[in-house]
Short mmCIF file of C-alpha atoms in Angstrom, two decimals:
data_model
loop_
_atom_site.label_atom_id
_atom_site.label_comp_id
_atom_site.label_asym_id
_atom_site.label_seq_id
_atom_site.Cartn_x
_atom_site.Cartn_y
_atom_site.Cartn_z
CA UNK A 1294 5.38 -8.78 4.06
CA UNK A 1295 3.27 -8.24 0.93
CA UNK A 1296 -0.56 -9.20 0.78
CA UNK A 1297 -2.17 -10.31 -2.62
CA UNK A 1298 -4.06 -7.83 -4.66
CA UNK A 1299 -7.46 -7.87 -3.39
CA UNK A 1300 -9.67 -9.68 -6.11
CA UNK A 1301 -13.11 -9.90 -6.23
CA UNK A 1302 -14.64 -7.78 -8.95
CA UNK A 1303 -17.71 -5.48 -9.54
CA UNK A 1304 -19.50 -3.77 -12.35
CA UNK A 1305 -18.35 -0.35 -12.98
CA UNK A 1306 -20.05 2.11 -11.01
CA UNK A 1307 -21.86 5.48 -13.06
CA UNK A 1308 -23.26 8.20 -11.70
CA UNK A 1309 -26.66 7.51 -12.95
CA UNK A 1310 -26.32 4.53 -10.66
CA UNK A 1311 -26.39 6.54 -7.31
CA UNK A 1312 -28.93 8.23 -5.51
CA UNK A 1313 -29.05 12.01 -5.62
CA UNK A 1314 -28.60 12.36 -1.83
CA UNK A 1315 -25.23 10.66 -0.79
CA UNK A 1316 -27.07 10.10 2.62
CA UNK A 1317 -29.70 7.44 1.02
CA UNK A 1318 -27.01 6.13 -0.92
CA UNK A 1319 -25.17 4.91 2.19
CA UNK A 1320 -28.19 3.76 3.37
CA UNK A 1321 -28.26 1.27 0.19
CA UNK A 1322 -25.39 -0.07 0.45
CA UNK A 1323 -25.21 -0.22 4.84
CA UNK A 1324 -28.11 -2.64 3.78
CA UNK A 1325 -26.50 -4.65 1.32
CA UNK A 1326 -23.32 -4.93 3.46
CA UNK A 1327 -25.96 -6.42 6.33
CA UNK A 1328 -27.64 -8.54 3.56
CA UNK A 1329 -24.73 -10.20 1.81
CA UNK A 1330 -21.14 -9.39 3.62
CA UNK A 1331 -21.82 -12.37 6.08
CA UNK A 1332 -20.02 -9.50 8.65
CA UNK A 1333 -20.76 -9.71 12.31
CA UNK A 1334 -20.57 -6.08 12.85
CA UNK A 1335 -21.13 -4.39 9.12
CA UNK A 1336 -21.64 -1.01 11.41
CA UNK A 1337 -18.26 -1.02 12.12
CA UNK A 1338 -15.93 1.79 11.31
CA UNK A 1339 -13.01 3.69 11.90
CA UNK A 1340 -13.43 7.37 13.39
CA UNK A 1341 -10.86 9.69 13.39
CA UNK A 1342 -10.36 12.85 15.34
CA UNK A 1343 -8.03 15.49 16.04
CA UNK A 1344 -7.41 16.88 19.50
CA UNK A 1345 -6.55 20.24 20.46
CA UNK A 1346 -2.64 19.28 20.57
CA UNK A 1347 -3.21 18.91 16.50
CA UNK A 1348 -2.44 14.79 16.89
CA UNK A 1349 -4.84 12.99 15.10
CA UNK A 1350 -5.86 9.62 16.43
CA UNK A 1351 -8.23 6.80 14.94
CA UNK A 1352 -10.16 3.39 16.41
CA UNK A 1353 -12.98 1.82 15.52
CA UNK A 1354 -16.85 2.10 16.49
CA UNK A 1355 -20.70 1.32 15.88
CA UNK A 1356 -22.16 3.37 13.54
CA UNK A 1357 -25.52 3.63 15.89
CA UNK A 1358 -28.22 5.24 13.76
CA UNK A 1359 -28.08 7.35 10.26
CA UNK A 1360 -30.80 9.19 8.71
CA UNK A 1361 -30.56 12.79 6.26
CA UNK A 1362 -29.01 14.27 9.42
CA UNK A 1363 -26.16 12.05 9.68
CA UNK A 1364 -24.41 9.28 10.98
CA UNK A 1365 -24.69 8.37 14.88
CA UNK A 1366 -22.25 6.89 17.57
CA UNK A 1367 -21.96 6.61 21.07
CA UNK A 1368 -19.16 7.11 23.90
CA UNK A 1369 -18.32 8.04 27.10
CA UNK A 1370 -17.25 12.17 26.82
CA UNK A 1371 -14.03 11.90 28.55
CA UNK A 1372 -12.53 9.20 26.54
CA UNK A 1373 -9.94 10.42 24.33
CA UNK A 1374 -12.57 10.60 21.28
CA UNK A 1375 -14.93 12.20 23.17
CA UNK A 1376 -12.57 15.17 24.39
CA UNK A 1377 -11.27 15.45 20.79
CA UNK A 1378 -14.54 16.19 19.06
CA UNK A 1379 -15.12 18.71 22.01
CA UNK A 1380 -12.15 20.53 21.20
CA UNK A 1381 -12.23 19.73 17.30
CA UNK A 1382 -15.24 19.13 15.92
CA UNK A 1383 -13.98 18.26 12.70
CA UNK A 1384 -13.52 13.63 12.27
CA UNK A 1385 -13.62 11.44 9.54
CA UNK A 1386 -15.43 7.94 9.35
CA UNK A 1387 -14.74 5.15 7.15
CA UNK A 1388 -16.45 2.07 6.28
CA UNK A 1389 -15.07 -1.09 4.07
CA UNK A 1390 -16.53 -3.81 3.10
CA UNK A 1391 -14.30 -6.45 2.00
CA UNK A 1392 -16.58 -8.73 0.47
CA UNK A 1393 -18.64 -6.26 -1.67
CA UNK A 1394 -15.64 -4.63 -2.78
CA UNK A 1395 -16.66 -1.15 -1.43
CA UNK A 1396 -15.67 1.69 0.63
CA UNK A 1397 -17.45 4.94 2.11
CA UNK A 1398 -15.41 8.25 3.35
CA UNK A 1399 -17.35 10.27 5.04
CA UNK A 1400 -16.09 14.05 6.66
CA UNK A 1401 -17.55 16.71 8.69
CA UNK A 1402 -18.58 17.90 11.62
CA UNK A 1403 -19.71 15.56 15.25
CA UNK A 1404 -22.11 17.43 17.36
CA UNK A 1405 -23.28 16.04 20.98
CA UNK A 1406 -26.75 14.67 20.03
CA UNK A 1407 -29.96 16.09 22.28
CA UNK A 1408 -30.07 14.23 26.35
CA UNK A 1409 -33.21 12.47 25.34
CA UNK A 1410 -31.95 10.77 22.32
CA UNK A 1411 -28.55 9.58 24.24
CA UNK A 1412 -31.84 8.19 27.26
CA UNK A 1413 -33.80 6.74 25.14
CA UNK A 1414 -30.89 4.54 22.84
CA UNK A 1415 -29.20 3.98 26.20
CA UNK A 1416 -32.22 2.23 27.82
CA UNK A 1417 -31.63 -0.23 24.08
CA UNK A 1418 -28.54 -1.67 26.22
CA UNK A 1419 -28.22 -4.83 27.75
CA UNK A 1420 -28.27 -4.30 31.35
CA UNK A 1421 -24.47 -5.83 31.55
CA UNK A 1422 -23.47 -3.04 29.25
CA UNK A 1423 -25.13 -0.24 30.66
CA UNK A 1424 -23.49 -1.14 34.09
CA UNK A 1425 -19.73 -0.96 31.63
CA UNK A 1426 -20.78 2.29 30.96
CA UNK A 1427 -20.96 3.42 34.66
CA UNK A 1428 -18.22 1.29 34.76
CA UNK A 1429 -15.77 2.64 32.70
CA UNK A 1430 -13.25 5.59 32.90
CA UNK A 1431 -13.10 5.48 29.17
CA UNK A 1432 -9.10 5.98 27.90
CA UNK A 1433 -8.03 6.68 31.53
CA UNK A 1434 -5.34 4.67 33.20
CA UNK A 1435 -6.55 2.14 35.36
CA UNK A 1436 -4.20 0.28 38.00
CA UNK A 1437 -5.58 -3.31 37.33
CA UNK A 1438 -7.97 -5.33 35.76
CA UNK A 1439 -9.41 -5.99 39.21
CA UNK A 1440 -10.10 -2.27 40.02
CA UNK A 1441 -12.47 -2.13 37.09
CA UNK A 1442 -14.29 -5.82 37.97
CA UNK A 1443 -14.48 -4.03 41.93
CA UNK A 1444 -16.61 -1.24 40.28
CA UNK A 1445 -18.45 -2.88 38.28
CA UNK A 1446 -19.42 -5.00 41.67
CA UNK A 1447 -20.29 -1.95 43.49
CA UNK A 1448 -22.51 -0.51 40.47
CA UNK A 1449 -24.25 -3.93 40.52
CA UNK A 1450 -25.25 -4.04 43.70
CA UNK A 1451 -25.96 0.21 44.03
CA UNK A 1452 -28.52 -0.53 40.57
CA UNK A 1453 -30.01 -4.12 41.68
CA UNK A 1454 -33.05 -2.83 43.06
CA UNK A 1455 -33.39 -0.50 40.03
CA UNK A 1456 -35.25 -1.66 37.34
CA UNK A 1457 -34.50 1.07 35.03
CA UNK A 1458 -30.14 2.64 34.96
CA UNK A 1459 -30.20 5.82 34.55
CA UNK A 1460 -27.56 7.55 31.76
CA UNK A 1461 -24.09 8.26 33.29
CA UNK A 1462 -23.85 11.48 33.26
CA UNK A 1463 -20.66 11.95 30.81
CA UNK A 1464 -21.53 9.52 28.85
CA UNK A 1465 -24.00 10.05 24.92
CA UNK A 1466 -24.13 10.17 21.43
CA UNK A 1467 -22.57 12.24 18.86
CA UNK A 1468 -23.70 12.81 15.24
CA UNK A 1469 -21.51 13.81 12.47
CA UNK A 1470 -23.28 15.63 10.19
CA UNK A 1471 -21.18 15.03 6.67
CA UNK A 1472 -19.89 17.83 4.44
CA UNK A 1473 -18.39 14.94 2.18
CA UNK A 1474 -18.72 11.65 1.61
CA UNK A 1475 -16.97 9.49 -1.21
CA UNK A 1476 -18.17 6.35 -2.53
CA UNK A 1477 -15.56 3.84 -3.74
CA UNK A 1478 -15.83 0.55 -5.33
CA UNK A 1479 -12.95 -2.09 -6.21
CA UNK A 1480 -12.24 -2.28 -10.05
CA UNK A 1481 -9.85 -4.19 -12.35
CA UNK A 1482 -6.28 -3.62 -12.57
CA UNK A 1483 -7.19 -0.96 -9.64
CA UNK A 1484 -9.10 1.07 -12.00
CA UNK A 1485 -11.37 1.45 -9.04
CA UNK A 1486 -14.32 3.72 -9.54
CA UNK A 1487 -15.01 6.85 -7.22
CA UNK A 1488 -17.37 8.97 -6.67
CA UNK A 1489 -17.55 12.33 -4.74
CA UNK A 1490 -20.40 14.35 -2.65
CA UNK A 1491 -19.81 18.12 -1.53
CA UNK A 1492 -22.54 19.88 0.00
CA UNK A 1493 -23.17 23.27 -1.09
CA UNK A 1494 -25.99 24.78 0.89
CA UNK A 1495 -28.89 22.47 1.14
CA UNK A 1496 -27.58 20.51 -1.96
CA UNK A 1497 -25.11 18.11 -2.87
CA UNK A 1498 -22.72 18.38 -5.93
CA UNK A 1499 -21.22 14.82 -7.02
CA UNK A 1500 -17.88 13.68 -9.38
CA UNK A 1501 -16.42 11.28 -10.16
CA UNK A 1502 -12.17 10.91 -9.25
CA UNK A 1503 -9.38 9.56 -10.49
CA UNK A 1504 -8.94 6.02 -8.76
#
């Protein structure tokens, strides 16, 4: 099956245009994607990892927080994601938004993020998915549906005089803390433009590539 080309058009990109710190650029356009992409979840991305056996793997997540020290996500540790990054530190996210005609690549390096932080976003939660957390045996085999909705039963009735859950105890945030990060917008006849941040120390160098 072939899909059409993809066809809504944008204003050629320069790199006068973008902010010095590729950081505060993705902040820009994570904004605009909330703004104007009409998405329900413009946080949305696709994380890939690498485990120890050298087999990449990819799904999507919430992007969770970003500031200059990078981009934020949350998980239990055991799933398959969360044993990757413990073996590999090295993933990949990757944002599109369809409607605005732009991407961001972003590379580098996902750290486990301080206790506190993983508390204090986890107590942000709806109750309902704080008990899924306890819940879950993230990527493990399960033998039915009905074994999960048992333990989530039990957890419900072992937190219901609790007024605050406390944080399961393999279960936080990582931060990936970006060596690279491309910026990519949709142009005509797939002249697309595409721009390029390196760090190098403290700074960032930026270039433009071929589309």
């Amino acid at each position: 099956m072939f899909f059409p080309a993809f066809a809504r058009l944008d204003p050629t990109m320069e790199a006068r245009d973008l902010a010095k710190n590729p950081l505060e650029q993705f902040q820009h356009w994570l904004r605009e994607a909330e703004v104007e992409s009409g998405l329900e979840f413009p946080n949305a991305m696709a994380l890939a990892t690498v485990g120890k056996n050298g087999r990449p793997s990819v799904r999507m997540v919430l992007l969770k927080g970003v500031n200059k020290n990078g981009f934020v996500f949350f998980t239990n540790y055991q799933s398959r994601k969360g044993k990757d990054l413990s073996a590999n530190s090295q993933a990949a996210l990757c944002f599109y938004w369809e409607k605005l005609g732009i991407q961001v690549r972003v590379e580098g390096k996902a750290r486990k993020i301080p206790k506190k932080e993983s508390t204090d976003y986890f107590h942000t939660r709806p109750r309902g998915s704080q008990i899924g957390a306890w819940a879950s045996p993230q990527s493990r085999e399960l033998e039915s549906r009905a074994q999960l909705e048992e333990r989530v039963k039990e957890l419900q009735a072992r937190f219901q005089d609790e007024k605050s859950i406390p944080l399961p105890p393999d279960w936080g945030g990582f931060r990936l803390v970006p060596d690279r990060i491309e910026f990519w917008k949709n142009g005509l006849n797939r002249l697309h433009d595409r721009f390029e941040y390196v760090r190098s120390g403290t700074k960032w160098k930026v270039r433009r590539l071929a589309p």
